[in-house]
CSV table of C-alpha atoms and ligand atoms in Angstrom, one decimal:
chain,number,residue,atom,x,y,z
Q,26,MET,CA,177.2,90.1,254.5
Q,27,LEU,CA,179.6,88.1,257.1
Q,28,LEU,CA,177.6,90.0,259.9
Q,29,LEU,CA,174.1,89.5,258.2
Q,30,LEU,CA,175.0,85.6,258.3
Q,31,TYR,CA,176.5,85.6,262.0
Q,32,ILE,CA,173.3,87.2,263.3
Q,33,PHE,CA,171.1,85.1,261.6
Q,34,GLN,CA,172.9,81.7,261.4
Q,35,VAL,CA,174.3,81.9,265.0
Q,36,LEU,CA,172.7,84.3,267.1
Q,37,LEU,CA,169.2,84.2,266.4
Q,38,LEU,CA,169.4,80.4,265.5
Q,39,PRO,CA,167.5,78.9,268.8
Q,40,GLN,CA,164.7,81.7,268.0
Q,41,PHE,CA,164.4,80.3,264.6
Q,42,TYR,CA,164.6,77.1,265.6
Q,43,GLU,CA,161.5,77.2,267.9
Q,44,ILE,CA,159.4,79.6,265.5
Q,45,MET,CA,160.0,76.5,262.9
Q,46,LYS,CA,159.0,74.0,265.3
Q,47,THR,CA,156.1,76.0,266.7
Q,48,ASN,CA,154.9,76.0,262.7
Q,49,GLU,CA,155.2,72.6,262.3
Q,50,ILE,CA,153.4,71.2,265.4
Q,51,TYR,CA,150.6,73.9,264.6
Q,52,GLN,CA,150.3,72.6,260.7
Q,53,THR,CA,150.3,69.2,262.0
Q,54,VAL,CA,147.0,69.8,264.3
Q,55,ALA,CA,145.6,71.9,261.7
Q,56,LEU,CA,146.1,68.8,259.4
Q,57,ILE,CA,144.3,66.4,261.6
Q,58,LYS,CA,141.6,68.6,262.4
Q,59,ASN,CA,141.1,69.2,258.6
Q,60,ASN,CA,141.0,65.6,258.1
Q,61,TRP,CA,138.8,64.8,260.9
Q,62,GLN,CA,136.0,63.3,259.4
Q,63,SER,CA,138.5,61.1,257.0
Q,64,ASP,CA,138.5,57.4,257.7
Q,65,ASP,CA,142.3,57.4,257.4
Q,66,VAL,CA,142.7,59.7,260.2
Q,67,VAL,CA,144.3,57.1,262.4
Q,68,ALA,CA,147.0,56.6,259.8
Q,69,LEU,CA,147.5,60.3,259.1
Q,70,VAL,CA,148.1,60.5,262.7
Q,71,ASP,CA,150.7,57.7,262.9
Q,72,GLU,CA,152.4,58.7,260.1
Q,73,LEU,CA,152.6,62.6,261.0
Q,74,ALA,CA,153.8,61.6,264.4
Q,75,MET,CA,156.7,59.3,262.7
Q,76,ARG,CA,157.5,61.8,260.0
Q,77,ARG,CA,157.5,65.0,262.0
Q,78,LYS,CA,158.8,63.2,265.1
Q,79,MET,CA,156.2,64.1,267.6
Q,80,TYR,CA,154.0,62.8,270.0
Q,81,ILE,CA,150.1,63.0,268.9
Q,82,GLU,CA,147.4,62.3,271.0
Q,83,ILE,CA,143.5,62.5,270.4
Q,84,SER,CA,141.2,62.1,273.4
Q,85,PHE,CA,137.4,61.8,273.6
Q,86,PRO,CA,136.0,63.7,276.3
Q,87,ASP,CA,132.9,61.3,276.1
Q,88,ASN,CA,134.6,58.3,275.9
Q,89,PRO,CA,138.3,58.4,276.9
Q,90,TYR,CA,138.7,54.5,276.1
Q,91,LEU,CA,138.8,55.5,272.5
Q,92,SER,CA,141.7,57.8,273.0
Q,93,TYR,CA,144.7,57.5,270.7
Q,94,SER,CA,148.3,58.4,270.9
Q,95,ALA,CA,151.1,57.7,268.4
Q,96,ASN,CA,155.0,58.6,269.2
Q,97,GLU,CA,157.6,59.5,267.0
Q,98,SER,CA,158.2,55.7,266.2
Q,99,GLY,CA,154.7,56.1,264.7
Q,100,SER,CA,153.0,53.2,266.8
Q,101,GLY,CA,149.6,54.2,267.8
Q,102,THR,CA,148.3,53.0,271.4
Q,103,THR,CA,145.5,54.1,273.5
Q,104,PHE,CA,148.0,55.0,276.4
Q,105,ILE,CA,147.3,58.7,276.9
Q,106,GLN,CA,150.4,60.5,278.3
Q,107,ILE,CA,150.2,64.1,278.6
Q,108,THR,CA,146.6,65.5,278.3
Q,109,LYS,CA,145.7,67.0,281.6
Q,110,GLU,CA,142.4,68.1,282.4
Q,111,SER,CA,144.0,71.7,283.0
Q,112,TYR,CA,144.8,72.1,279.6
Q,113,LYS,CA,141.7,71.1,277.9
Q,114,LYS,CA,139.9,73.6,280.4
Q,115,GLU,CA,142.4,76.6,279.1
Q,116,LEU,CA,141.8,75.3,275.7
Q,117,ILE,CA,137.7,75.4,275.7
Q,118,GLU,CA,138.3,78.9,277.5
Q,119,SER,CA,140.7,80.1,274.7
Q,120,GLU,CA,139.3,82.7,272.2
Q,121,THR,CA,140.9,81.0,269.1
Q,122,GLY,CA,140.6,77.4,270.2
Q,123,VAL,CA,144.5,76.6,270.0
Q,124,LYS,CA,146.6,77.1,272.5
Q,125,TYR,CA,150.5,76.8,272.9
Q,126,TRP,CA,152.6,75.4,276.0
Q,127,ARG,CA,156.1,75.3,276.6
Q,128,TYR,CA,157.6,73.5,279.6
Q,129,ARG,CA,160.3,71.3,280.9
Q,130,ASP,CA,160.2,67.9,281.1
Q,131,GLU,CA,162.8,67.3,283.5
Q,132,ARG,CA,162.8,63.5,283.3
Q,133,GLU,CA,164.0,64.0,279.5
Q,134,ARG,CA,165.8,67.1,280.5
Q,135,ASN,CA,164.5,68.9,277.8
Q,136,ASN,CA,162.1,71.9,276.7
Q,137,VAL,CA,158.7,70.5,275.2
Q,138,LEU,CA,156.4,72.5,273.0
Q,139,LEU,CA,153.0,71.5,273.2
Q,140,ILE,CA,149.9,72.6,271.1
Q,141,GLY,CA,146.2,71.8,271.5
Q,142,THR,CA,142.9,72.3,270.1
Q,143,TYR,CA,139.6,70.6,269.7
Q,144,VAL,CA,137.1,69.3,267.3
Q,145,GLY,CA,133.6,70.5,267.8
Q,146,ALA,CA,131.9,73.5,269.7
Q,147,SER,CA,133.8,74.8,272.9
Q,148,ASN,CA,130.6,73.8,275.0
Q,149,ASN,CA,130.4,70.6,273.3
Q,150,VAL,CA,133.8,69.1,272.5
Q,151,GLU,CA,134.2,66.0,270.4
Q,152,ALA,CA,137.7,65.4,270.7
Q,153,PHE,CA,141.0,67.0,271.7
Q,154,ILE,CA,143.9,67.0,269.7
Q,155,PHE,CA,147.4,67.5,271.3
Q,156,ALA,CA,151.0,67.5,269.6
Q,157,SER,CA,154.0,67.8,271.4
Q,158,THR,CA,157.7,68.0,270.3
Q,159,TYR,CA,160.9,68.1,271.7
Q,160,LEU,CA,162.9,71.2,271.6
Q,161,GLN,CA,166.2,70.0,271.1
Q,162,PRO,CA,169.0,71.8,272.8
Q,163,VAL,CA,170.5,73.7,270.0
Q,164,GLY,CA,173.4,75.0,271.8
Q,165,THR,CA,176.0,72.4,270.1
Q,166,THR,CA,174.7,73.2,266.9
Q,167,VAL,CA,175.1,76.6,267.7
Q,168,SER,CA,178.9,76.1,268.6
Q,169,ILE,CA,179.4,74.2,265.7
Q,170,LEU,CA,178.0,76.9,263.6
Q,171,GLN,CA,179.8,79.5,265.1
Q,172,SER,CA,183.2,77.6,264.7
Q,173,GLN,CA,182.1,77.0,261.2
Q,174,PHE,CA,181.5,80.4,260.7
Q,175,THR,CA,184.8,81.3,262.1
Q,176,ILE,CA,186.4,79.4,259.5
Q,177,VAL,CA,184.1,80.6,256.5
Q,178,ALA,CA,184.5,84.1,257.8
Q,179,LEU,CA,188.4,84.1,258.0
Q,180,SER,CA,188.6,81.9,254.9
Q,181,VAL,CA,186.2,84.8,252.8
Q,182,LEU,CA,188.5,87.8,254.7
Q,183,VAL,CA,191.6,86.1,253.7
Q,184,PHE,CA,190.2,85.2,249.7
Q,185,THR,CA,188.6,88.9,249.8
Q,186,PHE,CA,191.8,90.4,250.9
Q,187,VAL,CA,194.0,88.6,248.2
Q,188,VAL,CA,191.5,89.3,245.5
Q,189,SER,CA,191.1,93.0,246.3
Q,190,ILE,CA,194.8,93.1,246.7
Q,191,PHE,CA,194.9,91.4,243.0
Q,192,PHE,CA,192.8,93.7,241.4
Q,193,ALA,CA,193.8,96.7,243.3
Q,194,ASN,CA,197.4,95.9,241.9
Q,195,ARG,CA,195.6,95.4,238.2
Q,196,ILE,CA,193.9,99.0,238.6
Q,197,SER,CA,196.5,101.1,240.6
Q,198,ASN,CA,199.9,99.8,239.3
Q,199,PRO,CA,198.8,101.2,235.6
Q,200,ILE,CA,197.5,103.9,237.7
Q,201,ILE,CA,200.7,104.6,239.4
Q,202,ARG,CA,202.7,104.2,236.4
Q,203,ILE,CA,200.8,106.9,234.3
Q,204,ASN,CA,200.9,109.2,237.6
Q,205,LYS,CA,204.8,108.7,237.2
Q,206,ALA,CA,204.6,109.3,233.4
Q,207,ALA,CA,202.5,112.5,234.1
Q,208,LYS,CA,204.9,113.8,236.4
Q,209,GLN,CA,207.6,113.3,234.3
Q,210,LEU,CA,206.1,115.7,231.7
Q,211,PRO,CA,207.2,118.9,233.4
Q,212,GLN,CA,210.6,117.6,233.4
Q,213,GLY,CA,210.4,117.5,229.8
Q,214,LYS,CA,210.2,114.0,229.3
Q,215,PHE,CA,207.6,113.2,226.9
Q,216,ASP,CA,208.7,109.9,226.1
Q,217,SER,CA,205.5,107.9,227.9
Q,218,ARG,CA,204.6,104.7,226.2
Q,219,ILE,CA,200.8,103.5,226.0
Q,220,ILE,CA,200.3,101.5,229.5
Q,221,LYS,CA,198.1,98.4,228.6
Q,222,SER,CA,195.7,97.3,231.2
Q,223,ASP,CA,192.5,95.1,231.2
Q,224,PHE,CA,190.3,98.0,232.1
Q,225,THR,CA,189.5,100.3,229.1
Q,226,GLU,CA,189.3,103.1,231.1
Q,227,ILE,CA,192.7,103.0,232.6
Q,228,SER,CA,194.0,102.3,228.9
Q,229,GLN,CA,192.2,105.2,227.5
Q,230,LEU,CA,193.5,107.3,230.3
Q,231,SER,CA,197.2,106.3,229.1
Q,232,GLU,CA,196.4,106.6,225.6
Q,233,THR,CA,195.1,110.1,226.1
Q,234,LEU,CA,198.1,110.8,228.5
Q,235,THR,CA,200.4,109.5,225.7
Q,236,ALA,CA,198.6,111.4,223.0
Q,237,ALA,CA,199.1,114.7,225.1
Q,238,SER,CA,202.4,113.9,225.9
Q,239,LYS,CA,203.1,113.6,221.9
Q,240,GLU,CA,201.4,116.7,221.4
Q,241,ILE,CA,203.3,118.6,224.3
Q,242,ALA,CA,206.5,116.8,223.1
Q,243,LYS,CA,205.6,118.4,219.6
Q,244,SER,CA,204.8,121.8,220.7
Q,245,ASP,CA,208.1,121.8,222.6
Q,246,ASP,CA,210.0,121.1,219.5
Q,247,LEU,CA,208.2,123.6,218.0
Q,248,ARG,CA,209.1,126.3,220.6
Q,249,LYS,CA,212.9,125.2,220.5
Q,250,GLU,CA,212.6,125.4,216.5
Q,251,LEU,CA,210.8,129.1,217.1
Q,252,MET,CA,213.5,129.9,219.3
Q,253,ALA,CA,216.5,128.9,217.0
Q,254,ASN,CA,214.5,130.5,213.9
Q,255,ILE,CA,213.7,133.6,215.7
Q,256,SER,CA,217.3,134.1,217.0
Q,257,HIS,CA,218.7,133.3,213.6
Q,258,ASP,CA,216.2,135.9,212.2
Q,259,LEU,CA,217.1,138.3,214.4
Q,260,ARG,CA,220.9,137.7,214.2
Q,261,THR,CA,221.5,138.0,210.7
Q,262,PRO,CA,220.2,141.5,210.2
Q,263,LEU,CA,221.8,142.1,213.3
Q,264,THR,CA,225.2,141.3,212.3
Q,265,MET,CA,224.5,143.3,208.9
Q,266,ILE,CA,223.5,146.4,210.7
Q,267,LYS,CA,226.4,146.2,213.0
Q,268,ALA,CA,228.8,145.4,210.1
Q,269,TYR,CA,227.4,148.2,207.9
Q,270,ALA,CA,227.6,150.6,210.4
Q,271,GLU,CA,231.0,149.9,211.7
Q,272,MET,CA,231.9,150.2,207.8
Q,273,ILE,CA,230.2,153.8,208.0
Q,274,ARG,CA,232.5,154.7,210.7
Q,275,ASP,CA,235.6,153.3,209.5
Q,276,LEU,CA,235.2,153.6,206.0
Q,277,SER,CA,232.4,155.1,204.1
Q,278,GLY,CA,231.7,157.9,206.4
Q,279,ASP,CA,233.0,160.5,204.2
Q,280,ASN,CA,231.9,159.1,200.9
Q,281,PRO,CA,228.3,160.3,200.4
Q,282,GLU,CA,227.6,157.7,197.9
Q,283,LYS,CA,229.2,154.5,199.7
Q,284,ARG,CA,227.5,156.1,202.8
Q,285,GLU,CA,224.1,156.2,201.4
Q,286,LYS,CA,224.3,152.5,199.9
Q,287,HIS,CA,225.5,151.2,203.2
Q,288,LEU,CA,222.7,153.2,205.1
Q,289,LYS,CA,220.1,151.9,202.8
Q,290,VAL,CA,221.3,148.2,203.8
Q,291,ILE,CA,220.8,149.3,207.4
Q,292,ILE,CA,217.4,150.9,206.9
Q,293,ASP,CA,216.3,147.7,205.0
Q,294,GLU,CA,217.6,145.1,207.6
Q,295,THR,CA,216.0,147.2,210.0
Q,296,ASP,CA,212.7,147.1,208.4
Q,297,ARG,CA,213.1,143.2,208.2
Q,298,LEU,CA,213.6,142.9,211.9
Q,299,SER,CA,210.9,145.0,212.5
Q,300,SER,CA,208.5,143.5,210.2
Q,301,LEU,CA,209.9,140.1,211.7
Q,302,VAL,CA,209.0,141.2,215.0
Q,303,THR,CA,205.6,142.8,214.4
Q,304,ASP,CA,204.7,139.0,212.7
Q,305,ILE,CA,206.1,137.1,215.8
Q,306,LEU,CA,203.9,139.3,217.8
Q,307,ASP,CA,200.8,139.3,215.8
Q,308,LEU,CA,200.7,135.6,215.3
Q,309,SER,CA,201.3,135.0,219.2
Q,310,LYS,CA,198.7,137.8,220.4
Q,311,LEU,CA,196.4,136.0,217.6
Q,312,GLN,CA,196.9,132.4,218.6
Q,313,SER,CA,196.7,133.0,222.3
Q,314,GLY,CA,193.2,134.4,221.6
Q,315,VAL,CA,193.8,138.0,223.1
Q,316,ILE,CA,193.0,139.6,220.4
Q,317,GLU,CA,189.3,140.1,219.7
Q,318,LEU,CA,187.8,140.9,216.4
Q,319,ASN,CA,186.2,144.4,215.9
Q,320,LEU,CA,183.8,143.3,213.6
Q,321,VAL,CA,182.2,146.4,211.6
Q,322,SER,CA,180.3,146.3,207.9
Q,323,LEU,CA,183.0,147.7,205.6
Q,324,ASN,CA,183.3,148.4,202.0
Q,325,PHE,CA,185.5,145.8,201.0
Q,326,SER,CA,186.2,147.3,197.6
Q,327,GLN,CA,187.0,150.4,198.9
Q,328,HIS,CA,189.6,149.0,201.4
Q,329,LEU,CA,190.9,146.5,199.1
Q,330,SER,CA,191.9,149.5,196.6
Q,331,ASN,CA,193.7,151.1,199.6
Q,332,VAL,CA,195.8,148.6,200.4
Q,333,ILE,CA,196.7,147.6,196.9
Q,334,SER,CA,197.9,151.3,195.9
Q,335,ARG,CA,200.5,150.5,198.9
Q,336,PHE,CA,202.2,148.1,196.4
Q,337,ALA,CA,202.5,150.8,193.5
Q,338,ILE,CA,205.9,152.0,195.0
Q,339,LEU,CA,207.2,148.4,194.1
Q,340,LYS,CA,206.0,149.4,190.2
Q,341,ASP,CA,208.0,152.1,190.2
Q,342,ASN,CA,211.1,150.8,192.2
Q,343,GLU,CA,211.1,147.2,190.9
Q,344,GLY,CA,208.7,146.9,188.2
Q,345,TYR,CA,206.3,144.8,189.9
Q,346,ASN,CA,202.6,145.1,188.5
Q,347,VAL,CA,199.5,144.4,190.8
Q,348,VAL,CA,196.3,144.5,189.0
Q,349,LEU,CA,193.2,145.0,190.7
Q,350,ASP,CA,189.8,144.1,189.6
Q,351,ALA,CA,187.3,144.4,192.1
Q,352,GLU,CA,183.6,144.8,191.6
Q,353,ASP,CA,182.4,147.9,193.4
Q,354,GLY,CA,180.3,148.4,196.9
Q,355,VAL,CA,181.5,144.8,198.0
Q,356,TYR,CA,180.2,145.1,201.7
Q,357,ILE,CA,181.5,142.5,204.3
Q,358,THR,CA,181.4,142.1,207.8
Q,359,ALA,CA,185.3,141.9,209.3
Q,360,ASP,CA,188.0,143.4,211.3
Q,361,ILE,CA,189.2,146.3,209.0
Q,362,THR,CA,192.9,146.0,210.3
Q,363,LYS,CA,193.3,142.2,210.1
Q,364,LEU,CA,191.6,141.9,207.0
Q,365,GLU,CA,193.9,144.4,205.4
Q,366,GLN,CA,196.9,142.3,207.0
Q,367,VAL,CA,195.4,139.1,205.3
Q,368,VAL,CA,195.2,140.9,202.0
Q,369,TYR,CA,198.9,142.6,202.4
Q,370,ASN,CA,200.3,139.1,203.3
Q,371,LEU,CA,198.7,137.5,200.3
Q,372,VAL,CA,199.5,140.0,197.9
Q,373,ASN,CA,203.0,140.2,199.2
Q,374,ASN,CA,203.8,136.6,198.9
Q,375,ALA,CA,202.5,136.7,195.3
Q,376,VAL,CA,204.8,139.7,194.8
Q,377,THR,CA,207.5,137.9,196.1
Q,378,TYR,CA,206.8,134.3,194.0
Q,379,THR,CA,205.7,135.5,191.3
Q,380,GLY,CA,207.3,134.7,187.6
Q,381,GLU,CA,209.3,136.4,185.3
Q,382,ASP,CA,206.2,139.1,184.1
Q,383,LYS,CA,206.3,140.1,187.4
Q,384,THR,CA,202.6,140.7,187.3
Q,385,VAL,CA,200.0,139.6,190.5
Q,386,ASN,CA,196.5,139.5,189.7
Q,387,VAL,CA,193.9,140.7,192.6
Q,388,LYS,CA,190.1,139.9,192.1
Q,389,LEU,CA,187.1,140.3,194.1
Q,390,PHE,CA,183.9,139.4,192.9
Q,391,ARG,CA,180.2,138.2,193.9
Q,392,ILE,CA,179.7,134.3,193.6
Q,393,ALA,CA,176.8,132.3,194.3
Q,394,GLY,CA,175.4,131.8,198.0
Q,395,GLY,CA,175.7,135.5,198.7
Q,396,LYS,CA,179.2,135.4,199.3
Q,397,VAL,CA,182.2,137.4,197.7
Q,398,ARG,CA,185.5,135.6,196.7
Q,399,PHE,CA,189.0,137.4,197.1
Q,400,GLU,CA,191.7,136.0,194.7
Q,401,VAL,CA,195.5,136.6,194.5
Q,402,ARG,CA,197.1,135.2,191.3
Q,403,ASP,CA,200.8,135.1,190.6
Q,404,SER,CA,202.6,133.3,187.7
Q,405,GLY,CA,205.5,131.8,189.7
Q,406,ASP,CA,206.8,128.6,190.1
Q,407,GLY,CA,203.8,127.1,192.0
Q,408,ILE,CA,203.7,125.2,195.0
Q,409,ALA,CA,204.0,121.3,194.7
Q,410,PRO,CA,200.9,119.4,195.7
Q,411,GLU,CA,203.0,117.7,198.5
Q,412,PHE,CA,204.0,120.9,200.0
Q,413,LEU,CA,200.6,122.6,199.4
Q,414,PRO,CA,199.2,121.4,202.7
Q,415,TYR,CA,201.9,122.7,205.1
Q,416,ILE,CA,202.3,126.4,203.7
Q,417,TRP,CA,200.2,127.4,206.3
Q,418,ASP,CA,202.2,126.3,209.3
Q,419,ARG,CA,204.2,128.5,211.2
Q,420,TYR,CA,207.6,129.0,210.1
Q,421,TYR,CA,207.1,126.6,207.1
Q,422,LYS,CA,209.1,127.4,203.8
Q,423,VAL,CA,209.1,125.4,200.6
Q,424,SER,CA,213.0,125.2,199.9
Q,425,GLU,CA,213.6,125.7,196.3
Q,426,ARG,CA,216.9,123.6,196.2
Q,427,SER,CA,216.1,120.6,198.4
Q,428,LYS,CA,212.4,120.8,198.0
Q,429,THR,CA,212.1,119.5,201.5
Q,430,HIS,CA,210.7,121.1,204.6
Q,431,GLN,CA,213.4,123.4,205.8
Q,432,ARG,CA,213.8,127.4,206.5
Q,433,ALA,CA,214.9,129.6,203.7
Q,434,LYS,CA,217.0,132.7,204.5
Q,435,MET,CA,214.4,135.4,203.9
Q,436,GLY,CA,211.0,136.1,205.0
Q,437,SER,CA,209.7,134.8,208.0
Q,438,GLY,CA,207.7,131.7,207.2
Q,439,LEU,CA,204.9,133.2,209.5
Q,440,GLY,CA,202.6,135.2,207.0
Q,441,LEU,CA,200.5,132.5,206.2
Q,442,SER,CA,200.0,131.4,209.8
Q,443,ILE,CA,199.0,134.9,210.5
Q,444,VAL,CA,196.7,134.9,207.4
Q,445,LYS,CA,194.9,131.4,208.4
Q,446,THR,CA,194.3,132.4,212.1
Q,447,ILE,CA,192.6,135.8,211.2
Q,448,LEU,CA,190.7,133.8,208.2
Q,449,GLU,CA,189.7,131.1,210.7
Q,450,THR,CA,188.5,133.6,213.4
Q,451,HIS,CA,186.6,135.3,210.8
Q,452,LYS,CA,185.0,132.0,209.9
Q,453,PHE,CA,186.0,132.7,206.4
Q,454,ALA,CA,186.6,129.5,203.8
Q,455,TYR,CA,189.9,129.8,202.3
Q,456,GLY,CA,192.8,128.2,200.4
Q,457,ALA,CA,195.3,127.9,197.8
Q,458,ASP,CA,195.3,126.3,194.2
Q,459,SER,CA,198.8,126.0,192.6
Q,460,THR,CA,200.0,124.3,189.7
Q,461,VAL,CA,204.0,123.7,189.4
Q,462,GLY,CA,205.5,126.0,186.7
Q,463,LYS,CA,202.2,128.2,186.2
Q,464,GLY,CA,201.7,129.9,189.4
Q,465,SER,CA,199.1,129.9,192.4
Q,466,VAL,CA,195.9,131.2,193.5
Q,467,PHE,CA,195.6,132.0,197.3
Q,468,TRP,CA,191.7,132.9,198.0
Q,469,PHE,CA,189.1,133.3,200.4
Q,470,GLU,CA,185.6,133.6,200.7
Q,471,ALA,CA,183.6,136.0,203.0
Q,472,PRO,CA,179.2,136.2,203.2
Q,473,LEU,CA,178.3,139.1,201.8
Q,474,ASP,CA,176.4,142.0,204.2
Q,475,THR,CA,173.4,142.7,202.3
Q,476,VAL,CA,171.2,145.7,203.5
Q,477,ALA,CA,167.7,146.4,203.2
Q,478,ASP,CA,167.0,149.3,201.1
Q,479,GLY,CA,166.5,152.5,203.1
Q,480,GLU,CA,168.5,151.4,205.8
Q,481,GLN,CA,171.4,153.4,206.8
Q,482,ARG,CA,174.6,151.5,206.3
Q,483,LYS,CA,177.0,152.0,209.2
Q,484,THR,CA,180.3,151.6,207.8
Q,485,LEU,CA,184.0,152.7,208.1
X,520,ADP,P1,207.1,133.6,204.1
X,520,ADP,O1,207.3,134.8,204.9
X,520,ADP,O2,208.4,132.6,204.2
X,520,ADP,O3,206.8,133.9,202.5
X,520,ADP,P2,204.8,132.6,204.5
X,520,ADP,O4,204.0,131.9,205.6
X,520,ADP,O5,204.1,133.8,203.8
X,520,ADP,O6,206.3,133.0,204.8
X,520,ADP,O7,204.7,131.6,203.4
X,520,ADP,C1,205.0,130.4,203.7
X,520,ADP,C2,206.1,129.4,202.3
X,520,ADP,O8,204.6,129.2,201.5
X,520,ADP,C3,206.6,130.1,201.8
X,520,ADP,O9,207.9,130.2,202.3
X,520,ADP,C4,206.5,129.8,200.5
X,520,ADP,O10,207.4,128.6,200.2
X,520,ADP,C5,205.2,129.4,200.2
X,520,ADP,N1,204.6,130.3,199.3
X,520,ADP,C6,203.6,131.2,199.8
X,520,ADP,N2,203.1,132.0,199.0
X,520,ADP,C7,203.4,131.7,197.9
X,520,ADP,C8,203.2,131.9,196.5
X,520,ADP,N3,202.5,132.8,195.8
X,520,ADP,N4,204.1,131.1,195.5
X,520,ADP,C9,204.6,130.2,196.1
X,520,ADP,N5,205.1,130.1,196.9
X,520,ADP,C10,204.5,130.5,198.1
């Protein structure tokens, strides 16, 4: 902008000035020529000469005594100053009937711009009209403008510099602080506060970072909790195993009865360890998205009875009764292994938490909308509504005693989290309804597989 201003206002000023002056005197003679027939033409000449600071003269070739001239003060006279025969000749010979001259007036030490035209035909000129004006030297003006321009340019530069520093600070300072906060994240400092800025985008960036650091902090806490839980879970059975193994070595080795008892503890604890490790591995694989579902159309009714039959041993050993009531020929599309894991976890939980009657009811039935519903119902204590939403979280256990969110001794707290991940990956609706003192129902719903008549069903 400054450069443009410099070019137009300072460098090209003389040229602009001359063009402007040329236009002005051209318009002047054109105006006089247009008003030639008017009675007031003399008054017009006087007025134009005065107003536009020009010298105008009109000369009649046939009658030189009628010639008229007006100067800058607007006073007319018959005294003619400049009309030279050579100019008139050039004018008549010119094609356009208008001609410019630029010459130097040595007496006034000034350049003069002269324009001439005539009224009538070129072979019968009625009158010549000439107008001239001094081209005032613009050198002084240019130098004034130049110094003014320098002042303006410097002020503008200083102003823009100050303004840009101000805005840069307003924009970059918060960004620098956000960046600093972001750099601290890898060092485990998640306490970045929201940095306010007048710029929405920066505020949003800061909010996003704060939200992200909160999430990272949360998952970091979870990771620490997970490590603590896992180490605790691993250590407890390991301590037991070691203790009982030592007992067998030192005390019960020769006593078959005691040895059997102690060995059973070791085997049970080993099972717990192995199922804990399996759960952790399953969940981490599922949640890292490594596992892809191997979807097939399967006879759910049949697979269900297979899974439930695994619980038969509980009936003989501990008196638990898992009652299955499943409609036949229910086909759904799912990953068999993972679906069996879901069923197993839900039934296992129900067995663990069911009430005195030691009964768990498992149902599979078709419902409206081309779906099938799977339900596991127990008669246990149920889950209080305030804990219900959290049971699907990793490591969540409803404590019987304190009724607060804390870990219990048994169970990994991962079962329902695995169930949730698998069902969500299958895009099946799922949930848990529970009444305190009456028991809980864990359920999920899957779309039924329908196969047209005669089509060969490919199932596993
Ligand atoms: P866990 O291995 O401890 O059973 P889960 O993820 O399977 O872990 O379950 C989380 C928590 O949800 C359990 O600790 C328990 O408090 C509660 N829960 C799960 N199933 C039932 C149920 N059928 N009845 C009552 N509480 C249940």
